[in-house]
mmCIF file of C-alpha atoms in Angstrom:
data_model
loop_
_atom_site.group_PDB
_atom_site.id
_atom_site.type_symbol
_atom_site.label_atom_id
_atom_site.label_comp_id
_atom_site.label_asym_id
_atom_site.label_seq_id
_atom_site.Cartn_x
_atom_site.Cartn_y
_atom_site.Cartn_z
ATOM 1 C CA UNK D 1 0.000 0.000 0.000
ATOM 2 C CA UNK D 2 1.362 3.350 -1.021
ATOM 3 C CA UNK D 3 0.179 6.816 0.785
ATOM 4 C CA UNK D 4 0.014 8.441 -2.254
ATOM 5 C CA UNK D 5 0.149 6.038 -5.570
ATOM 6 C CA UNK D 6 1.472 7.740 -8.557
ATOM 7 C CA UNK D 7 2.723 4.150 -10.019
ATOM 8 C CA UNK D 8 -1.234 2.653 -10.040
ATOM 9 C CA UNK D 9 -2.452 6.372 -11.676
ATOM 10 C CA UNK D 10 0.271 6.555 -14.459
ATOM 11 C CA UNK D 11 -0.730 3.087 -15.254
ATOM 12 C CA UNK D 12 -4.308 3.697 -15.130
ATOM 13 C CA UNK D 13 -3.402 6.538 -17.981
ATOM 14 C CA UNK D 14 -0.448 5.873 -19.259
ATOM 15 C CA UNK D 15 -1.451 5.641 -22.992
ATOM 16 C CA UNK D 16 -2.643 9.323 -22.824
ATOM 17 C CA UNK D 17 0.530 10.215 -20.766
ATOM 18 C CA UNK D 18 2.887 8.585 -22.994
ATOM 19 C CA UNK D 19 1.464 10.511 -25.890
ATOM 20 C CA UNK D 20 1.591 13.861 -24.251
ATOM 21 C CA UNK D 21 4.864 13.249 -23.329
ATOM 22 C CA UNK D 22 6.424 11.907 -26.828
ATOM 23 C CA UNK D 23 4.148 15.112 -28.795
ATOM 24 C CA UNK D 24 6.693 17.232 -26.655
ATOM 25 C CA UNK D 25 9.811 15.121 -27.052
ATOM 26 C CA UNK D 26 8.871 15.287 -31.053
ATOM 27 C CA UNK D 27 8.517 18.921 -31.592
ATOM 28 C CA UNK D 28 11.828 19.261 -29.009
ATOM 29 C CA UNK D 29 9.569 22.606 -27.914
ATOM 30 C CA UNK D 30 11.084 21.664 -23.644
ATOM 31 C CA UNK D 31 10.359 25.651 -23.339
ATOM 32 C CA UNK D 32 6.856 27.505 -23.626
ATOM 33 C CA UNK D 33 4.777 26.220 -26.524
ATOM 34 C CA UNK D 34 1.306 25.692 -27.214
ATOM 35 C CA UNK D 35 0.931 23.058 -24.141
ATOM 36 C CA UNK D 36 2.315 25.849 -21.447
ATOM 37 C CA UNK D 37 -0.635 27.816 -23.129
ATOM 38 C CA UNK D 38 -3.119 25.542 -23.299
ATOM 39 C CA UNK D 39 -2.548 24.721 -19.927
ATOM 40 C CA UNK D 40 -3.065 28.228 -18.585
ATOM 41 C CA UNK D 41 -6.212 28.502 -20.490
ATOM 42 C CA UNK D 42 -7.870 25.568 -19.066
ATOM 43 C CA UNK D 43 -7.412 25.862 -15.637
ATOM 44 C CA UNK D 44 -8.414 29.609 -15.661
ATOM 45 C CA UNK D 45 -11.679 28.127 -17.200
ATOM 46 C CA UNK D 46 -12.123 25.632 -14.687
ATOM 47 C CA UNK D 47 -11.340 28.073 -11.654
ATOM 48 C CA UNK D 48 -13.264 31.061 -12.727
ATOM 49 C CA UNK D 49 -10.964 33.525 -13.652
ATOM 50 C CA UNK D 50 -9.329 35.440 -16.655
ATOM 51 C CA UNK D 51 -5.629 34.393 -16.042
ATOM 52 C CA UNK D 52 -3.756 31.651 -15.378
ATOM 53 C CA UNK D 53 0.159 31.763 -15.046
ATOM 54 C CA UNK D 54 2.437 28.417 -15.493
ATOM 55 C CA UNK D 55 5.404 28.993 -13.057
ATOM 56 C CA UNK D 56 7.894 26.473 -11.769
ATOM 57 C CA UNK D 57 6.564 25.801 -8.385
ATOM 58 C CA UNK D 58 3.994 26.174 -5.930
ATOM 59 C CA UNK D 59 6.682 27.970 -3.855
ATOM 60 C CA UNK D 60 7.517 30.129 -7.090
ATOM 61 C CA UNK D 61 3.740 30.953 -7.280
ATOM 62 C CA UNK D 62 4.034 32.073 -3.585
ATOM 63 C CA UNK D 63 7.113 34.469 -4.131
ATOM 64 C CA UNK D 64 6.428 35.857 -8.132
ATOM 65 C CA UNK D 65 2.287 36.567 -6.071
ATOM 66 C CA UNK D 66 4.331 38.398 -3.752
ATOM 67 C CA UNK D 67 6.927 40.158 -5.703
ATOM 68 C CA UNK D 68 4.267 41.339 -7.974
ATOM 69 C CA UNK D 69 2.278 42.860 -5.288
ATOM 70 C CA UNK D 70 5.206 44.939 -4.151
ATOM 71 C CA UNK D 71 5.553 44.061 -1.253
ATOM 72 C CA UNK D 72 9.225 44.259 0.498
ATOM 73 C CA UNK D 73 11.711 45.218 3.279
ATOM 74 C CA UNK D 74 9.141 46.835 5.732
ATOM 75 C CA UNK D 75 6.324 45.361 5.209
ATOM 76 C CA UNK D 76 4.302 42.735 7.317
ATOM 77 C CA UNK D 77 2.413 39.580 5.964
ATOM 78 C CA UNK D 78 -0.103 37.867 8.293
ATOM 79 C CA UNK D 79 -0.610 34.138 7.744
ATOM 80 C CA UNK D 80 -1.413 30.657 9.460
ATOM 81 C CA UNK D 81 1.496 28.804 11.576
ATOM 82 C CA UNK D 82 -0.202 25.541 10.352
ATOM 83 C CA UNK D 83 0.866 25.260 6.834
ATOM 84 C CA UNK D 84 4.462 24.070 4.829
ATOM 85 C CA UNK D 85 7.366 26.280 4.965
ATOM 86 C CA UNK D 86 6.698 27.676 1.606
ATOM 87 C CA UNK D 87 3.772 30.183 2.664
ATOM 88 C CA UNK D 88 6.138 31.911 5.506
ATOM 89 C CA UNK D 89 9.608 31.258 3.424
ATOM 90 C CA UNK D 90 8.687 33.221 0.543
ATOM 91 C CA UNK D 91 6.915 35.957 3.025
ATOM 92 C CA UNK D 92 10.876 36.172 4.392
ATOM 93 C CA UNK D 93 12.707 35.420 1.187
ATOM 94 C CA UNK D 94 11.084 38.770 -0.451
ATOM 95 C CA UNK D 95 12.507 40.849 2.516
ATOM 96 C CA UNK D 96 8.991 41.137 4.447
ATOM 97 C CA UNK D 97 8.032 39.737 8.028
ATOM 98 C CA UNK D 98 5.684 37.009 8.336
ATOM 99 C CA UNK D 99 2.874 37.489 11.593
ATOM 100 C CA UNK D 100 1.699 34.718 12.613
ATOM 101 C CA UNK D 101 -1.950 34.394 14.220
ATOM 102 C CA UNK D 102 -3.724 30.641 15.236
ATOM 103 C CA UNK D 103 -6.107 28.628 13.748
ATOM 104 C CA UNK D 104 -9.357 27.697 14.200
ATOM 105 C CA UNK D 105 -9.918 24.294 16.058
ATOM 106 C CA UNK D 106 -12.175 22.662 13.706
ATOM 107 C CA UNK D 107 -10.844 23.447 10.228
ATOM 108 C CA UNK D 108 -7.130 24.133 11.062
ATOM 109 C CA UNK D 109 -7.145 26.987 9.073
ATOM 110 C CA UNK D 110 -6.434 30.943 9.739
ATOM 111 C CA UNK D 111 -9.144 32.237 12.359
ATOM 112 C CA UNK D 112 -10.440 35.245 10.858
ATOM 113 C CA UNK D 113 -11.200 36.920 14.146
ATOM 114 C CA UNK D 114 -7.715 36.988 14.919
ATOM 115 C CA UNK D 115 -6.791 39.127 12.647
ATOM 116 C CA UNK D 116 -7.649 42.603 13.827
ATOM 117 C CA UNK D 117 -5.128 42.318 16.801
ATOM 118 C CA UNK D 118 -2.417 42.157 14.550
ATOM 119 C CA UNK D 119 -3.364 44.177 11.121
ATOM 120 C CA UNK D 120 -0.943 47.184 11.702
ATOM 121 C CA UNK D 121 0.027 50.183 9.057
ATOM 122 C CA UNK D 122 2.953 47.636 8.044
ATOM 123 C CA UNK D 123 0.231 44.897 7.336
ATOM 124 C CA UNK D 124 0.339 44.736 3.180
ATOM 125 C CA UNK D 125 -1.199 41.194 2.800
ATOM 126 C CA UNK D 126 -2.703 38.208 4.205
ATOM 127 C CA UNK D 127 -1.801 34.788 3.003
ATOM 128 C CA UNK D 128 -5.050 32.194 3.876
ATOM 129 C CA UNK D 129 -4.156 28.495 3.445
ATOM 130 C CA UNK D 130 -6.587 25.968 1.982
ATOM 131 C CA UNK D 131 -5.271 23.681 4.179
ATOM 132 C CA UNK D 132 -5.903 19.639 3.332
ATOM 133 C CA UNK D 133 -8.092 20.109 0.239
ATOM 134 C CA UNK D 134 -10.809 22.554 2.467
ATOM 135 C CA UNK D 135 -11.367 26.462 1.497
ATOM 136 C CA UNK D 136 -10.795 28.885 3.947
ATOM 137 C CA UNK D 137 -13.305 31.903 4.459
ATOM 138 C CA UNK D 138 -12.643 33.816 2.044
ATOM 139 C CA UNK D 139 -16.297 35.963 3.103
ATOM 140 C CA UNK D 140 -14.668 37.351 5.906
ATOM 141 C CA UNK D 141 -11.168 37.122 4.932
ATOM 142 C CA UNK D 142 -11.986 38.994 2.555
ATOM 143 C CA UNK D 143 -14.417 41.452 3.511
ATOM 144 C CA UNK D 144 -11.687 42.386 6.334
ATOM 145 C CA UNK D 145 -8.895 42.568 3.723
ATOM 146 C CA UNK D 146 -10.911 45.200 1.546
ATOM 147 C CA UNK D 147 -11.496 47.266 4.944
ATOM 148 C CA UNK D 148 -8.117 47.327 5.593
ATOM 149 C CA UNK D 149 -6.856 48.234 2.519
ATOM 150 C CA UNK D 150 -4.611 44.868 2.092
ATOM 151 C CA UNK D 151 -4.149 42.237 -0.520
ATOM 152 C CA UNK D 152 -5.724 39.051 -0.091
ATOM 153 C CA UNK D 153 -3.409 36.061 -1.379
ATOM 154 C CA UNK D 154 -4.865 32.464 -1.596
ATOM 155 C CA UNK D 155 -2.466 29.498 -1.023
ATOM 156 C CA UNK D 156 -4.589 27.207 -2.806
ATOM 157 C CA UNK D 157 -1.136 24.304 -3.405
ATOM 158 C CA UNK D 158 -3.671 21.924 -1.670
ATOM 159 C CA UNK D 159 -7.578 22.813 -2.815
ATOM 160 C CA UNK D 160 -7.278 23.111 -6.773
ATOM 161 C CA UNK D 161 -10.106 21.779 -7.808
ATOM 162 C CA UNK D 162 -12.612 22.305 -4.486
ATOM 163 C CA UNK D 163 -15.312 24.758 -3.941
ATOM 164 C CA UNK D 164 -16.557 27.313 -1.539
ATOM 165 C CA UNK D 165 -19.755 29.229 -1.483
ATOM 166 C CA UNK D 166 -20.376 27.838 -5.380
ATOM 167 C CA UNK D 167 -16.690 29.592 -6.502
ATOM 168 C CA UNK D 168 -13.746 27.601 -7.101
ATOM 169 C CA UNK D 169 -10.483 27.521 -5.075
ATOM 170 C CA UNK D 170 -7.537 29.293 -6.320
ATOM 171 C CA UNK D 171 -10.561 32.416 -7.981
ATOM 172 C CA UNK D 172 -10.037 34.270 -4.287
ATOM 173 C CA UNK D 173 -8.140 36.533 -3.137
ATOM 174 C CA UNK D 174 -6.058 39.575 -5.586
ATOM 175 C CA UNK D 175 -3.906 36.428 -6.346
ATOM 176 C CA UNK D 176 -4.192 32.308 -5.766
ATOM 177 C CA UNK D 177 -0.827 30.604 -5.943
ATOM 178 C CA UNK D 178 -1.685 26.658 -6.629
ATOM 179 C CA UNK D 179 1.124 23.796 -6.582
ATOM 180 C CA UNK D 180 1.266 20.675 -9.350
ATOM 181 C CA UNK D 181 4.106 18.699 -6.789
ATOM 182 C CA UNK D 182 3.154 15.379 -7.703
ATOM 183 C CA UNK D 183 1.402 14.275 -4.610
ATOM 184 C CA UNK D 184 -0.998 16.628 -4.719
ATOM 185 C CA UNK D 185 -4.680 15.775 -6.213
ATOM 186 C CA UNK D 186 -3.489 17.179 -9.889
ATOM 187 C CA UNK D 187 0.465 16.704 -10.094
ATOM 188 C CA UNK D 188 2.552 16.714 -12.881
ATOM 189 C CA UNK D 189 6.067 14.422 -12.778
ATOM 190 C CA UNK D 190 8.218 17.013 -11.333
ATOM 191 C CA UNK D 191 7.485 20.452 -9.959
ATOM 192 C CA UNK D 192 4.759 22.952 -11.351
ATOM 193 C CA UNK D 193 2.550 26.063 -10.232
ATOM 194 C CA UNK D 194 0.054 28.274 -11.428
ATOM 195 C CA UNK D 195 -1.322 31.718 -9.985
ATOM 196 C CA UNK D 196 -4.516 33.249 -10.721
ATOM 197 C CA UNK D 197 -6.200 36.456 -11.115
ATOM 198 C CA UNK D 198 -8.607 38.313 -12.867
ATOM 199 C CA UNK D 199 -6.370 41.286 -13.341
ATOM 200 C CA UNK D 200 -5.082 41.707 -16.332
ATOM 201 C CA UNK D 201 -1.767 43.932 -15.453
ATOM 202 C CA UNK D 202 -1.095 41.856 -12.674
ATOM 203 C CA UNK D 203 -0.995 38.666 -14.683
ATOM 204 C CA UNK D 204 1.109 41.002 -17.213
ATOM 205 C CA UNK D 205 3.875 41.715 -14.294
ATOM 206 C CA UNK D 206 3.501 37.734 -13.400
ATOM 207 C CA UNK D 207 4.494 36.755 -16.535
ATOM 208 C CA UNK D 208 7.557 39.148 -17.078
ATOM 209 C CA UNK D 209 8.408 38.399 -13.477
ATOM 210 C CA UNK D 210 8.694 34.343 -13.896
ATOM 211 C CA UNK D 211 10.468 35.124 -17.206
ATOM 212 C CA UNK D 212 13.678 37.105 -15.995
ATOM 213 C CA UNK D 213 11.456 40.212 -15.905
ATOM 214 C CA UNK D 214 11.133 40.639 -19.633
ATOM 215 C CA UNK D 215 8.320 40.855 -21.856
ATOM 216 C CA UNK D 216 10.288 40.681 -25.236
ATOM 217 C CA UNK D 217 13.808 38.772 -25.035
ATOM 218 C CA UNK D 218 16.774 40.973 -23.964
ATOM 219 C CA UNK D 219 14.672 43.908 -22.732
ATOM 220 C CA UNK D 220 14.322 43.842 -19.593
ATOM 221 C CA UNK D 221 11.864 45.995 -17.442
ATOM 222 C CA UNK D 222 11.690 44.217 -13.864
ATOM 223 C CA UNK D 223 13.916 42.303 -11.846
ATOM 224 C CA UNK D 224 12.076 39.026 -12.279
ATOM 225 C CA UNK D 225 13.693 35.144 -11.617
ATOM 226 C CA UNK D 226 13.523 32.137 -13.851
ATOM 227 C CA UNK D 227 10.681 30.050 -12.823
ATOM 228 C CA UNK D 228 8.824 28.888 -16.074
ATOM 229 C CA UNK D 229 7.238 25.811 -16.345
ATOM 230 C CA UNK D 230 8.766 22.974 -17.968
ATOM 231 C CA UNK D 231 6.569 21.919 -21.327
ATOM 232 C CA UNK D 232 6.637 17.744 -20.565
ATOM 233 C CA UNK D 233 4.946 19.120 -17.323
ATOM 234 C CA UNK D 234 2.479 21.069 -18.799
ATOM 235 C CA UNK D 235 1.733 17.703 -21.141
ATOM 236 C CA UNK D 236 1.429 15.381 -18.433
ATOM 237 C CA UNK D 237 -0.950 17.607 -16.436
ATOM 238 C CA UNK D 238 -2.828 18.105 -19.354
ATOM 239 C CA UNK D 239 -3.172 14.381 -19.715
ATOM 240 C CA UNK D 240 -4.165 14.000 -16.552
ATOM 241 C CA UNK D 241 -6.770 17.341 -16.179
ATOM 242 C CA UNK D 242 -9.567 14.803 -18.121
ATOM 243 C CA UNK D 243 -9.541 12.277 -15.135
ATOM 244 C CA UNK D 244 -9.139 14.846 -12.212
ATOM 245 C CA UNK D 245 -13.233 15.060 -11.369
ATOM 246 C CA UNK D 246 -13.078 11.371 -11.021
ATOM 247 C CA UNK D 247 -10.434 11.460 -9.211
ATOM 248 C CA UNK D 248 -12.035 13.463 -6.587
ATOM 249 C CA UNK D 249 -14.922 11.882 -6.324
ATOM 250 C CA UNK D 250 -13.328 8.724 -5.555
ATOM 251 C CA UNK D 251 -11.045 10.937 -2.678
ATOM 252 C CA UNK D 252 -15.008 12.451 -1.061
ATOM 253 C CA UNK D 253 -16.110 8.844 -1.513
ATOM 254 C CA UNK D 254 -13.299 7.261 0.806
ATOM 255 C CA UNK D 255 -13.178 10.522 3.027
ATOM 256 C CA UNK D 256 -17.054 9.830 3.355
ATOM 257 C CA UNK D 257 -16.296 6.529 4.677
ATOM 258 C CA UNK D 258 -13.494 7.384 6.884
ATOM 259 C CA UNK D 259 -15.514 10.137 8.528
ATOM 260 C CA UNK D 260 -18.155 7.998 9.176
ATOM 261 C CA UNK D 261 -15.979 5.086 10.733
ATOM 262 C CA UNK D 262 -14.073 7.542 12.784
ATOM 263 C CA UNK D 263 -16.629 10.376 13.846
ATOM 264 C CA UNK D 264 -16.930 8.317 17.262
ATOM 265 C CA UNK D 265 -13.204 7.915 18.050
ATOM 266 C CA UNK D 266 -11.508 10.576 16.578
ATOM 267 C CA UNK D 267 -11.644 14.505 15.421
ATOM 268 C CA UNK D 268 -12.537 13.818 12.067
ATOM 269 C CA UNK D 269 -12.585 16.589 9.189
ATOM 270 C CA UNK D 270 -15.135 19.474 9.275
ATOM 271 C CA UNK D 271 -16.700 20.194 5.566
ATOM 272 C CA UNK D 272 -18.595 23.422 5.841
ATOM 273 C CA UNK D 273 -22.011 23.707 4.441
ATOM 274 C CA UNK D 274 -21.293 25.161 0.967
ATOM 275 C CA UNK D 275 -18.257 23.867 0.282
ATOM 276 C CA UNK D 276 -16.307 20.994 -1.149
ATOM 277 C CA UNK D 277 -12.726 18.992 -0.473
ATOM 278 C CA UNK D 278 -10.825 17.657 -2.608
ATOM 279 C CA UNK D 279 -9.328 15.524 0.402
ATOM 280 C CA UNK D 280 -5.819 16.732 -0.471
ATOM 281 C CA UNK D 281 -5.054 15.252 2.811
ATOM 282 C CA UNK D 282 -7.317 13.091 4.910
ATOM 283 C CA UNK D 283 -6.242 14.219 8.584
ATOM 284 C CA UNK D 284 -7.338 12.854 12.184
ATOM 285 C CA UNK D 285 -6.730 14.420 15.662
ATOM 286 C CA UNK D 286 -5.908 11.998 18.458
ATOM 287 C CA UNK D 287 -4.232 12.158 21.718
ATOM 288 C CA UNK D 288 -2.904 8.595 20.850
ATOM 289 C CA UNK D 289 -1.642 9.695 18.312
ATOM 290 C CA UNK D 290 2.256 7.657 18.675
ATOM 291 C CA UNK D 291 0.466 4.451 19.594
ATOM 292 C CA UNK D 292 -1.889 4.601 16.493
ATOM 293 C CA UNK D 293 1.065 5.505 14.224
ATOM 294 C CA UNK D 294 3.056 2.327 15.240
ATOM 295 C CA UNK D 295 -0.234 0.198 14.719
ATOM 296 C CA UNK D 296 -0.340 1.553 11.561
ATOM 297 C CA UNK D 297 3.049 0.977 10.748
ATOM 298 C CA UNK D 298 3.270 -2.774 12.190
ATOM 299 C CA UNK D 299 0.019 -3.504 9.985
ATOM 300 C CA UNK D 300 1.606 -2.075 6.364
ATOM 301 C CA UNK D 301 -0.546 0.938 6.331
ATOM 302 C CA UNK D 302 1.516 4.283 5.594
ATOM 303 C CA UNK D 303 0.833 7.300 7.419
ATOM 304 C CA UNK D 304 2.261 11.398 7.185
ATOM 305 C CA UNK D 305 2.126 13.994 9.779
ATOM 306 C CA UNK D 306 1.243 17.347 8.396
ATOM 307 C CA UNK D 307 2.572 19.224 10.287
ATOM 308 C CA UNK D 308 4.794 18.094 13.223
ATOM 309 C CA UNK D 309 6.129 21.976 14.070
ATOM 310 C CA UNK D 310 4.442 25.037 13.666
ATOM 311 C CA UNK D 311 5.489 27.832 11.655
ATOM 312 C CA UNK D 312 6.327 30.199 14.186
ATOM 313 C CA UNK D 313 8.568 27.561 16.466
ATOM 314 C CA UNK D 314 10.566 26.577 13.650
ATOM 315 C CA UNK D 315 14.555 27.474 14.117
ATOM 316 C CA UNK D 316 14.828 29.924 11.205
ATOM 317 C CA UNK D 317 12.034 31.605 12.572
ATOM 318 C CA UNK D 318 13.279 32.192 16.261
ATOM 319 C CA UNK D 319 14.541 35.351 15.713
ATOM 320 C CA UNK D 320 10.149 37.062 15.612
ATOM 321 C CA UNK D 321 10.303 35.952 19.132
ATOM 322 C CA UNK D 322 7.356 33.569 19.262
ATOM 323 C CA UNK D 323 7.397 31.729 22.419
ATOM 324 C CA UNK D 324 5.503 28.069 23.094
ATOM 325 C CA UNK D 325 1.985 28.794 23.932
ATOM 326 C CA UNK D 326 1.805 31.741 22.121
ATOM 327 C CA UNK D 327 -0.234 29.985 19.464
ATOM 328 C CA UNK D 328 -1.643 27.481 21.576
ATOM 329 C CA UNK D 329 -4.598 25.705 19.114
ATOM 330 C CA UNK D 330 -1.988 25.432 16.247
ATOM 331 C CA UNK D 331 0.609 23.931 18.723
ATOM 332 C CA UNK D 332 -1.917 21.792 20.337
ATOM 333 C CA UNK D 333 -2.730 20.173 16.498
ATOM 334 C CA UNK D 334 0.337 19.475 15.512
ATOM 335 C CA UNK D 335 0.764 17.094 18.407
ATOM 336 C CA UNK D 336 -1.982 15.012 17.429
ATOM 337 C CA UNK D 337 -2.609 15.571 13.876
ATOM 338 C CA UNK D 338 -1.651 12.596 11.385
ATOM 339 C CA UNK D 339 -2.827 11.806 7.912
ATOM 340 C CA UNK D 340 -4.159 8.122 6.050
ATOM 341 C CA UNK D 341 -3.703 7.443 2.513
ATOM 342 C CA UNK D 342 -7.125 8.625 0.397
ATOM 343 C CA UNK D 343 -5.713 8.731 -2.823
ATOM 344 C CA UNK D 344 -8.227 7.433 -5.526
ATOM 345 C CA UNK D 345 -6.561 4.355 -6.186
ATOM 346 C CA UNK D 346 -7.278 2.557 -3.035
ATOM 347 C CA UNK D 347 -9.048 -0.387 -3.160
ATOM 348 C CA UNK D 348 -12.430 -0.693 -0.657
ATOM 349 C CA UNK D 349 -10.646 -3.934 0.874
ATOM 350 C CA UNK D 350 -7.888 -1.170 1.405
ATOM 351 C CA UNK D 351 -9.715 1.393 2.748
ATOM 352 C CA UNK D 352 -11.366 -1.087 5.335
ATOM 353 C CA UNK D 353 -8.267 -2.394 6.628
ATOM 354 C CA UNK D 354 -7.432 1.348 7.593
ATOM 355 C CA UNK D 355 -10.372 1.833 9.688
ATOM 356 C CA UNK D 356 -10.199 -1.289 11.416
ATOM 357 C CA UNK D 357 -6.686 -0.808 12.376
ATOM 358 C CA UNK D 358 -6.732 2.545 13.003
ATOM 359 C CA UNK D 359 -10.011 1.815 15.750
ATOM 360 C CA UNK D 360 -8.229 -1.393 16.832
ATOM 361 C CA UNK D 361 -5.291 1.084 17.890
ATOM 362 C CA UNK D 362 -7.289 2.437 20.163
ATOM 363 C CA UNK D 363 -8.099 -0.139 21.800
ATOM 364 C CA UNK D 364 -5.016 -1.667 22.325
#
């Protein structure tokens, strides 16, 4: 059993993959091209907005959102402590300071009523993680971030493809920043991003900033980075992109069945009314949490902890002076959070096997 099984998925498409792939290697176009294109196009469609951006990472879709905002030396970012390193490291890496507020205890994800007692005149944006496949609030998130004056970013690496109030993830926010790492529900074979907006000079300065910060070669007007996406990327997502609703069906169906197995031993995911995972992640809270884990182990099943440290305790953030406790919901989490594999590929046998030996830990 594999947490996340890219072998069974390439197999289940490989004739379209292989042709993707070998239309690329034929036309030796490893740079741009019609697929980097068609790409963009398509997943703008399918989120809801005018512009989609092909970058080289979901962290590159963090920073280029950032640098294209403006914002610098000086200036503060708020976000969530519960997330990957990427939405705080590029925060840093573009000279600004990341603030850090907790999370709500129920959906893990940025608590919007924390975030008037720490919106300041250096505040210039809020980063909101989709965190697991789930939306954040982007109501209030954003109502406060238009009241404030700030830009709204949405880290939507883990929700492509979900829904809140009847809008797509990765359509919020000034700009969404979305990762195609291949364990995530769409991946491509390597690393990928895309960010999106519906402004049209934004997703201008995107593309000269991913691009060395030039919009016709050798003239260059911005100080930009080389982050493009690879073209035999591009292919193999677009390969993929027909299968990826059935795909997440098949994740809500075994998160269904999970949630229902679990709901009387363990915290189990909360789906708001009005929106929809993609089960990027399918995540359990337990105080048990070491003894399950070695159950698990012992029985063949493989397991993930997202994420064992929060943000603002990590080492190359000491130097904001966030003490334990400080954040105490976020800190409490990662001590008990741990994920199960829910990738579409797992058989039902499969999926029972995890439930009964994740209860049986329990009571062991």
């Amino acid at each position: 059993m594999q947490f996340v099984d890219l072998t069974a998925q390439y197999r289940a498409y490989q004739k379209e993959i292989d042709a993707a792939v070998a239309a690329v290697l034929t036309t030796s176009q490893f740079i741009g091209g019609p697929a980097i294109n068609e790409l963009e196009m398509k997943l703008a469609a399918m989120v809801g907005v005018d512009h989609g951006i092909a970058c080289a990472s979901g962290t590159d879709a963090l920073l280029l959102s950032l640098m294209a905002l403006g914002i610098g030396p000086g200036d503060e970012v708020v976000t969530t402590p519960f997330t990957f390193i990427a939405t705080a490291e590029t925060i840093a890496l573009v000279g600004a300071t990341p603030v850090f507020i907790d999370i709500e205890p129920d959906t893990y994800m940025i608590n919007p009523d924390l975030l008037e007692d720490v919106v300041s005149p250096r505040t210039k944006a809020i980063i909101a993680v989709d965190i697991f496949g789930f939306s954040a609030d982007y109501g209030r998130l954003q109502a406060f971030a238009d009241c404030h004056g700030v830009a709204l970013i949405e880290d939507a690496a883990q929700s492509l493809g979900g829904r809140w109030q009847d809008k797509q993830c990765g359509s919020f926010g000034t700009l969404a920043a979305t990762s195609f790492f291949p364990a995530k529900p769409l991946g491509c074979y390597g690393d990928g991003g895309m960010i999106f907006t519906r402004d049209a000079e934004c997703a201008e300065r995107l593309s000269m900033l991913r691009n060395h910060g030039q919009n016709q070669r050798y003239h260059h007007q911005l100080l930009g980075v080389n982050s493009r996406l690879d073209t035999l990327q591009a292919a193999v997502l677009l390969a993929k992109l027909p299968f990826f609703e059935t795909e997440i069906d098949r994740r809500r169906t075994i998160a269904a069945r999970y949630s229902s197995a679990f709901a009387a031993s363990f915290q189990v995911p909360v789906e708001k009314i009005g929106s929809r995972s993609v089960y990027a992640q399918y995540s359990l809270r337990s105080k048990f949490r070491d003894r399950i884990l070695e159950t698990l182990r012992k029985a063949g099943i493989p397991t993930a902890i997202h994420y064992p440290i929060p943000l603002h305790r990590q080492e190359v953030f000491a130097h904001l002076g966030y003490q334990e406790g400080c954040l105490p919901i976020a800190e409490q989490v990662c001590k008990e959070i741990f994920s199960l594999p829910v990738h579409p590929f797992l058989s039902d046998a499969e999926v029972e096997m995890i439930i009964d030996c994740s209860i049986g830990a329990l009571k062991s």
